Tab-separated table of C-alpha atoms in Angstrom:
chain	number	residue	atom	x	y	z
W	1069	UNK	CA	-49.657	63.728	74.334
W	1070	UNK	CA	-47.310	61.446	73.900
W	1071	UNK	CA	-49.798	59.294	72.172
W	1072	UNK	CA	-49.740	62.537	69.263
W	1073	UNK	CA	-46.039	62.243	69.634
W	1074	UNK	CA	-45.421	59.072	68.903
W	1075	UNK	CA	-48.193	58.761	65.917
W	1076	UNK	CA	-46.700	62.469	64.428
W	1077	UNK	CA	-43.717	59.867	64.674
W	1078	UNK	CA	-44.931	57.065	63.135
W	1079	UNK	CA	-46.126	59.089	60.333
W	1080	UNK	CA	-42.401	60.602	59.564
W	1081	UNK	CA	-40.599	57.139	60.122
W	1082	UNK	CA	-42.939	56.452	57.687
W	1083	UNK	CA	-42.875	59.056	54.733
W	1084	UNK	CA	-39.146	58.332	55.447
W	1085	UNK	CA	-39.448	54.995	54.650
W	1086	UNK	CA	-41.523	55.356	51.451
W	1087	UNK	CA	-38.997	57.990	50.259
W	1088	UNK	CA	-36.418	55.767	50.443
W	1089	UNK	CA	-37.989	53.549	48.565
W	1090	UNK	CA	-39.060	55.851	45.209
W	1091	UNK	CA	-35.155	57.283	45.229
W	1092	UNK	CA	-34.102	53.812	45.418
W	1093	UNK	CA	-31.264	53.848	42.635
W	1094	UNK	CA	-30.222	51.286	40.284
W	1095	UNK	CA	-27.506	50.542	38.508
W	1096	UNK	CA	-27.935	49.374	34.792
W	1097	UNK	CA	-25.357	47.140	32.888
W	1098	UNK	CA	-24.802	47.571	29.111
W	1099	UNK	CA	-22.415	47.433	26.590
W	1100	UNK	CA	-22.729	50.492	24.497
W	1101	UNK	CA	-22.014	48.335	21.280
W	1102	UNK	CA	-24.936	46.344	19.857
W	1103	UNK	CA	-27.293	49.209	17.753
W	1104	UNK	CA	-30.043	49.362	17.710
W	1105	UNK	CA	-30.404	47.557	21.419
W	1106	UNK	CA	-27.613	49.753	22.659
W	1107	UNK	CA	-24.696	51.738	21.334
W	1108	UNK	CA	-23.191	54.764	22.901
W	1109	UNK	CA	-24.275	58.238	20.369
W	1110	UNK	CA	-22.505	61.347	19.957
W	1111	UNK	CA	-22.291	62.893	23.231
W	1112	UNK	CA	-21.195	59.819	25.127
W	1113	UNK	CA	-24.940	58.689	26.135
W	1114	UNK	CA	-26.259	55.661	25.984
W	1115	UNK	CA	-28.528	55.187	23.783
W	1116	UNK	CA	-31.145	53.017	21.231
W	1117	UNK	CA	-34.593	51.221	22.031
W	1118	UNK	CA	-33.147	49.711	25.496
W	1119	UNK	CA	-32.172	53.252	26.612
W	1120	UNK	CA	-35.115	54.372	26.186
W	1121	UNK	CA	-36.925	50.933	27.195
W	1122	UNK	CA	-34.669	51.392	30.235
W	1123	UNK	CA	-35.667	54.548	31.611
W	1124	UNK	CA	-39.163	53.674	31.066
W	1125	UNK	CA	-38.831	50.880	33.039
W	1126	UNK	CA	-37.674	52.797	36.072
W	1127	UNK	CA	-40.333	55.400	35.547
W	1128	UNK	CA	-42.676	52.145	36.328
W	1129	UNK	CA	-40.714	51.314	38.718
W	1130	UNK	CA	-40.538	54.325	40.744
W	1131	UNK	CA	-36.270	53.687	40.211
W	1132	UNK	CA	-34.009	56.039	39.879
W	1133	UNK	CA	-31.169	54.809	37.083
W	1134	UNK	CA	-27.996	54.911	36.257
W	1135	UNK	CA	-26.271	53.620	33.121
W	1136	UNK	CA	-23.242	51.744	33.535
W	1137	UNK	CA	-20.883	50.445	30.473
W	1138	UNK	CA	-19.332	46.593	30.552
W	1139	UNK	CA	-18.026	44.529	28.319
W	1140	UNK	CA	-20.033	42.437	26.612
W	1141	UNK	CA	-17.599	39.140	27.639
W	1142	UNK	CA	-17.640	39.907	31.685
W	1143	UNK	CA	-20.947	40.766	31.833
W	1144	UNK	CA	-22.542	38.237	33.806
W	1145	UNK	CA	-19.742	38.448	35.585
W	1146	UNK	CA	-20.159	41.822	36.867
W	1147	UNK	CA	-23.503	41.652	37.405
W	1148	UNK	CA	-23.277	39.273	40.055
W	1149	UNK	CA	-20.732	41.166	42.045
W	1150	UNK	CA	-22.030	43.723	42.599
W	1151	UNK	CA	-21.009	46.809	39.757
W	1152	UNK	CA	-24.173	46.676	38.723
W	1153	UNK	CA	-27.981	45.413	39.564
W	1154	UNK	CA	-29.589	45.145	35.644
W	1155	UNK	CA	-28.024	43.623	32.849
W	1156	UNK	CA	-30.250	45.171	29.891
W	1157	UNK	CA	-28.002	44.712	26.846
W	1158	UNK	CA	-29.846	42.641	24.115
W	1159	UNK	CA	-29.518	38.868	25.813
W	1160	UNK	CA	-31.862	36.665	25.041
W	1161	UNK	CA	-32.926	34.315	27.853
W	1162	UNK	CA	-31.901	31.092	28.248
W	1163	UNK	CA	-31.416	27.648	30.954
W	1164	UNK	CA	-27.975	28.275	30.640
W	1165	UNK	CA	-28.103	32.157	31.579
W	1166	UNK	CA	-30.598	31.613	34.167
W	1167	UNK	CA	-28.756	28.965	35.895
W	1168	UNK	CA	-26.545	31.869	37.290
W	1169	UNK	CA	-28.984	35.196	36.590
W	1170	UNK	CA	-32.484	35.628	37.151
W	1171	UNK	CA	-34.521	37.229	34.105
W	1172	UNK	CA	-37.719	38.853	34.020
W	1173	UNK	CA	-40.143	39.155	31.473
W	1174	UNK	CA	-38.978	39.484	28.027
W	1175	UNK	CA	-39.586	43.126	26.585
W	1176	UNK	CA	-38.485	42.143	23.228
W	1177	UNK	CA	-40.030	38.403	21.686
W	1178	UNK	CA	-38.315	35.695	20.925
W	1179	UNK	CA	-36.262	37.052	17.415
W	1180	UNK	CA	-34.048	35.330	14.389
W	1181	UNK	CA	-30.304	35.144	13.682
W	1182	UNK	CA	-28.852	35.584	10.440
W	1183	UNK	CA	-25.566	34.453	8.604
W	1184	UNK	CA	-24.617	37.573	6.397
W	1185	UNK	CA	-21.974	36.317	3.876
W	1186	UNK	CA	-20.000	38.273	1.346
W	1187	UNK	CA	-20.594	35.509	-0.829
W	1188	UNK	CA	-23.905	33.408	-1.831
W	1189	UNK	CA	-22.595	30.670	-2.037
W	1190	UNK	CA	-21.375	29.825	1.260
W	1191	UNK	CA	-22.276	26.726	3.620
W	1192	UNK	CA	-22.742	27.591	6.310
W	1193	UNK	CA	-22.825	24.149	8.028
W	1194	UNK	CA	-18.662	24.078	6.940
W	1195	UNK	CA	-17.293	27.763	6.745
W	1196	UNK	CA	-15.286	29.993	9.386
W	1197	UNK	CA	-18.723	31.161	11.065
W	1198	UNK	CA	-18.057	34.285	12.810
W	1199	UNK	CA	-20.229	35.573	15.822
W	1200	UNK	CA	-19.766	37.762	19.503
W	1201	UNK	CA	-18.252	35.819	22.296
W	1202	UNK	CA	-20.345	34.533	25.203
W	1203	UNK	CA	-23.640	34.677	22.670
W	1204	UNK	CA	-26.288	32.410	22.011
W	1205	UNK	CA	-24.983	32.255	18.265
W	1206	UNK	CA	-21.869	31.137	18.942
W	1207	UNK	CA	-22.986	28.596	21.070
W	1208	UNK	CA	-25.394	28.046	17.773
W	1209	UNK	CA	-22.377	27.867	15.171
W	1210	UNK	CA	-20.002	25.660	17.856
W	1211	UNK	CA	-22.876	22.742	17.337
W	1212	UNK	CA	-23.589	23.135	14.208
W	1213	UNK	CA	-20.312	21.733	12.493
W	1214	UNK	CA	-19.163	24.951	11.322
W	1215	UNK	CA	-15.416	26.764	12.138
W	1216	UNK	CA	-16.218	28.921	14.777
W	1217	UNK	CA	-13.984	31.931	15.340
W	1218	UNK	CA	-15.311	34.693	18.206
W	1219	UNK	CA	-14.110	38.023	18.788
W	1220	UNK	CA	-15.061	40.638	21.787
W	1221	UNK	CA	-17.235	43.204	19.820
W	1222	UNK	CA	-19.765	42.525	17.123
W	1223	UNK	CA	-17.972	44.988	15.412
W	1224	UNK	CA	-15.096	43.010	15.371
W	1225	UNK	CA	-16.922	39.976	13.867
W	1226	UNK	CA	-18.415	42.618	11.095
W	1227	UNK	CA	-13.687	42.846	10.393
W	1228	UNK	CA	-13.512	39.818	10.322
W	1229	UNK	CA	-15.802	39.119	7.612
W	1230	UNK	CA	-14.640	41.816	5.566
W	1231	UNK	CA	-10.749	41.105	5.967
W	1232	UNK	CA	-11.421	36.779	4.902
W	1233	UNK	CA	-11.032	35.930	8.806
W	1234	UNK	CA	-14.867	34.350	8.420
W	1235	UNK	CA	-16.891	33.471	5.630
W	1236	UNK	CA	-19.822	34.606	7.656
W	1237	UNK	CA	-21.421	36.525	10.334
W	1238	UNK	CA	-23.806	34.605	12.482
W	1239	UNK	CA	-25.867	37.334	15.237
W	1240	UNK	CA	-29.229	38.851	15.562
W	1241	UNK	CA	-30.971	39.186	12.226
W	1242	UNK	CA	-32.372	43.391	13.060
W	1243	UNK	CA	-28.069	43.522	14.233
W	1244	UNK	CA	-27.864	42.378	10.782
W	1245	UNK	CA	-30.161	43.890	8.541
W	1246	UNK	CA	-28.365	47.266	9.163
W	1247	UNK	CA	-24.924	46.470	7.426
W	1248	UNK	CA	-26.779	44.542	3.949
W	1249	UNK	CA	-29.055	48.035	3.764
W	1250	UNK	CA	-25.607	49.642	3.978
W	1251	UNK	CA	-23.174	47.690	2.152
W	1252	UNK	CA	-24.104	48.360	-1.790
W	1253	UNK	CA	-24.743	44.340	-1.814
W	1254	UNK	CA	-21.614	43.987	-0.513
W	1255	UNK	CA	-23.257	41.810	2.603
W	1256	UNK	CA	-25.899	39.541	1.430
W	1257	UNK	CA	-28.567	37.243	3.992
W	1258	UNK	CA	-27.091	32.960	3.328
W	1259	UNK	CA	-29.055	30.155	4.671
W	1260	UNK	CA	-32.554	30.276	6.483
W	1261	UNK	CA	-32.575	32.485	9.559
W	1262	UNK	CA	-32.587	31.166	13.022
W	1263	UNK	CA	-35.026	31.020	15.648
W	1264	UNK	CA	-33.028	30.773	19.476
W	1265	UNK	CA	-33.714	31.694	22.840
W	1266	UNK	CA	-37.074	33.737	24.332
W	1267	UNK	CA	-36.329	36.484	24.020
W	1268	UNK	CA	-34.617	39.347	25.077
W	1269	UNK	CA	-35.252	39.983	29.510
W	1270	UNK	CA	-33.020	42.220	31.805
W	1271	UNK	CA	-30.985	40.310	34.260
W	1272	UNK	CA	-30.810	40.640	37.679
W	1273	UNK	CA	-29.308	38.639	40.712
W	1274	UNK	CA	-30.997	36.147	41.949
W	1275	UNK	CA	-31.001	36.855	45.518
W	1276	UNK	CA	-32.241	40.452	43.770
W	1277	UNK	CA	-36.584	39.089	43.971
W	1278	UNK	CA	-37.958	42.657	44.813
W	1279	UNK	CA	-35.935	44.576	42.193
W	1280	UNK	CA	-36.973	41.536	40.080
W	1281	UNK	CA	-40.639	41.744	40.574
W	1282	UNK	CA	-40.750	45.602	40.220
W	1283	UNK	CA	-38.959	45.198	37.165
W	1284	UNK	CA	-41.541	42.584	35.601
W	1285	UNK	CA	-44.833	44.957	36.479
W	1286	UNK	CA	-43.803	47.359	34.832
W	1287	UNK	CA	-43.061	45.453	31.819
W	1288	UNK	CA	-45.982	44.593	31.526
W	1289	UNK	CA	-47.589	47.541	31.794
W	1290	UNK	CA	-45.562	48.532	28.492
W	1291	UNK	CA	-46.329	45.689	27.256
W	1292	UNK	CA	-50.517	46.108	27.923
W	1293	UNK	CA	-50.452	49.667	26.774
W	1294	UNK	CA	-48.611	49.378	24.027
W	1295	UNK	CA	-45.492	51.162	24.581
W	1296	UNK	CA	-43.130	48.588	23.798
W	1297	UNK	CA	-44.974	48.027	20.718
W	1298	UNK	CA	-44.576	51.478	19.635
W	1299	UNK	CA	-41.272	51.709	20.262
W	1300	UNK	CA	-40.254	47.961	18.377
W	1301	UNK	CA	-41.390	49.547	15.248
W	1302	UNK	CA	-39.734	53.104	15.970
W	1303	UNK	CA	-36.190	51.047	16.093
W	1304	UNK	CA	-36.805	47.743	13.730
W	1305	UNK	CA	-38.937	48.796	11.111
W	1306	UNK	CA	-42.970	48.305	10.160
W	1307	UNK	CA	-42.154	44.247	9.746
W	1308	UNK	CA	-40.620	43.876	13.785
W	1309	UNK	CA	-42.428	41.265	15.793
W	1310	UNK	CA	-44.524	43.252	17.863
W	1311	UNK	CA	-46.349	41.831	21.462
W	1312	UNK	CA	-50.301	40.293	20.599
């Protein structure tokens, strides 16, 4: 009888532990201001490519996920300090960032960054170029010889171009393309596109090795079964770079 009671207790304890692991709550931090990667929809909810990707990752990793929005310029410090557990915010994988946090494998392939301007005779190497603070694009402009003006949000870089504070904007090509397409010729791509970073990955604290492994496994399965490719085309068009 004692052995039976002990066995029952062990089964119950194991079952509780399994339930707890399946119901682990993970907070996903995003900016909510960088369409089509992430933005706030008319219902006040996080939407975009990263919303569907994040929700699917959580489903496959058996995680209960909550979405949190945070300003870009403090998004890494607030991860490190524990205000959320994962960054999913169009963040390119770079060596500099990898010294502070860890990254999963990318869920968005290495892509290009581009310049847009309101005139095709802009020399981006000597111009005043707007970029979002703390991005790989801002770092590239700072090293290019151009005059860098930084703004807290990507929308502010577009406004700076419109009102004459900047001669050009440098950002992810996928972010800039809708502005060019919908501007009736006011905005245009100038200069050649530039390849930066190692793709976009989830950022996690260096101590969260178990969580990182769960996320990596989920991303790998989404690459293998074509789920990421389907959404890349849906959100970024038929010309989007996909996984082989």
